[in-house]
Amino acid sequence: EVELGYLIAPKFQKQGFATEVCTEILNYAKQEVYFSHINCLIEKDNIASIALAEKLGFIFIEEMEEKGKQMLRFKRQL
C-alpha cells in the first residue's frame, strides 16, 4: 500500500504549505505513477493532520494500532 506522509516544521505550519505540497504529490501519484489510491496514517489526536487529510479528499477507513500508537487510516481514490 502506498502512503502519503508529511512533516512541517512548526514555524511553517498554518501557512498552507502542507496543502499545496500534498496536492501536488497526489497529482503526481495519479498522473505520473498511476496509483489508483493512496493511504494516510495519522495519530488519533493529531487534529490538524486529520483536517488536512479530509480537506485533500481522504476518507476515514479504520482505527488501528501501529508501533504502539493509536492511528487513524484514511484513503483517497486517485
Short mmCIF file of C-alpha atoms in Angstrom, two decimals:
data_model
loop_
_atom_site.label_atom_id
_atom_site.label_comp_id
_atom_site.label_asym_id
_atom_site.label_seq_id
_atom_site.Cartn_x
_atom_site.Cartn_y
_atom_site.Cartn_z
CA GLU A 1 0.00 0.00 0.00
CA VAL A 2 1.17 3.49 -0.83
CA GLU A 3 1.10 6.07 1.96
CA LEU A 4 1.28 9.87 1.95
CA GLY A 5 3.30 11.26 4.84
CA TYR A 6 4.45 14.76 5.67
CA LEU A 7 6.16 16.76 8.39
CA ILE A 8 6.06 20.54 8.54
CA ALA A 9 8.35 22.44 10.93
CA PRO A 10 6.32 24.42 13.50
CA LYS A 11 7.41 27.82 12.16
CA PHE A 12 5.98 26.90 8.72
CA GLN A 13 2.69 25.40 9.92
CA LYS A 14 -0.68 27.06 9.25
CA GLN A 15 0.59 28.78 6.10
CA GLY A 16 -0.87 26.41 3.50
CA PHE A 17 2.41 24.68 2.63
CA ALA A 18 1.16 21.20 3.53
CA THR A 19 -1.99 21.63 1.45
CA GLU A 20 -0.05 22.88 -1.57
CA VAL A 21 2.68 20.25 -1.42
CA CYS A 22 0.33 17.32 -0.71
CA THR A 23 -1.98 18.39 -3.55
CA GLU A 24 0.92 18.27 -5.99
CA ILE A 25 2.13 14.91 -4.64
CA LEU A 26 -1.36 13.48 -5.14
CA ASN A 27 -1.49 14.87 -8.69
CA TYR A 28 1.89 13.32 -9.45
CA ALA A 29 0.83 9.98 -7.96
CA LYS A 30 -2.21 9.92 -10.23
CA GLN A 31 -0.78 11.33 -13.46
CA GLU A 32 2.78 10.06 -13.50
CA VAL A 33 2.86 6.92 -11.34
CA TYR A 34 -0.74 5.81 -11.98
CA PHE A 35 -1.62 4.82 -8.42
CA SER A 36 -5.30 4.03 -8.02
CA HIS A 37 -5.44 5.08 -4.36
CA ILE A 38 -3.25 6.31 -1.54
CA ASN A 39 -3.41 5.95 2.25
CA CYS A 40 -2.67 8.34 5.05
CA LEU A 41 -1.97 7.16 8.61
CA ILE A 42 -2.48 9.83 11.27
CA GLU A 43 -2.09 9.71 15.04
CA LYS A 44 -5.55 9.78 16.60
CA ASP A 45 -5.01 13.09 18.43
CA ASN A 46 -3.43 14.99 15.51
CA ILE A 47 -6.41 17.21 14.73
CA ALA A 48 -4.54 19.41 12.21
CA SER A 49 -3.43 16.44 10.08
CA ILE A 50 -6.90 14.90 10.21
CA ALA A 51 -8.35 18.19 8.95
CA LEU A 52 -5.75 18.33 6.16
CA ALA A 53 -6.47 14.76 5.09
CA GLU A 54 -10.18 15.49 4.90
CA LYS A 55 -9.52 18.74 3.00
CA LEU A 56 -7.47 16.73 0.49
CA GLY A 57 -10.36 14.31 -0.06
CA PHE A 58 -9.26 11.41 2.13
CA ILE A 59 -12.00 9.29 3.72
CA PHE A 60 -11.68 7.69 7.17
CA ILE A 61 -11.36 3.90 6.86
CA GLU A 62 -10.41 2.50 10.26
CA GLU A 63 -8.73 2.95 13.60
CA MET A 64 -5.67 0.78 14.14
CA GLU A 65 -2.56 0.37 16.25
CA GLU A 66 0.80 0.96 14.60
CA LYS A 67 4.07 0.76 16.54
CA GLY A 68 2.18 1.08 19.83
CA LYS A 69 0.26 4.21 18.78
CA GLN A 70 -3.43 4.63 18.06
CA MET A 71 -3.68 5.61 14.41
CA LEU A 72 -6.44 6.51 12.01
CA ARG A 73 -6.21 5.25 8.43
CA PHE A 74 -7.63 7.41 5.69
CA LYS A 75 -7.83 6.52 2.00
CA ARG A 76 -8.27 8.53 -1.18
CA GLN A 77 -9.06 7.25 -4.64
CA LEU A 78 -6.96 8.95 -7.31
#
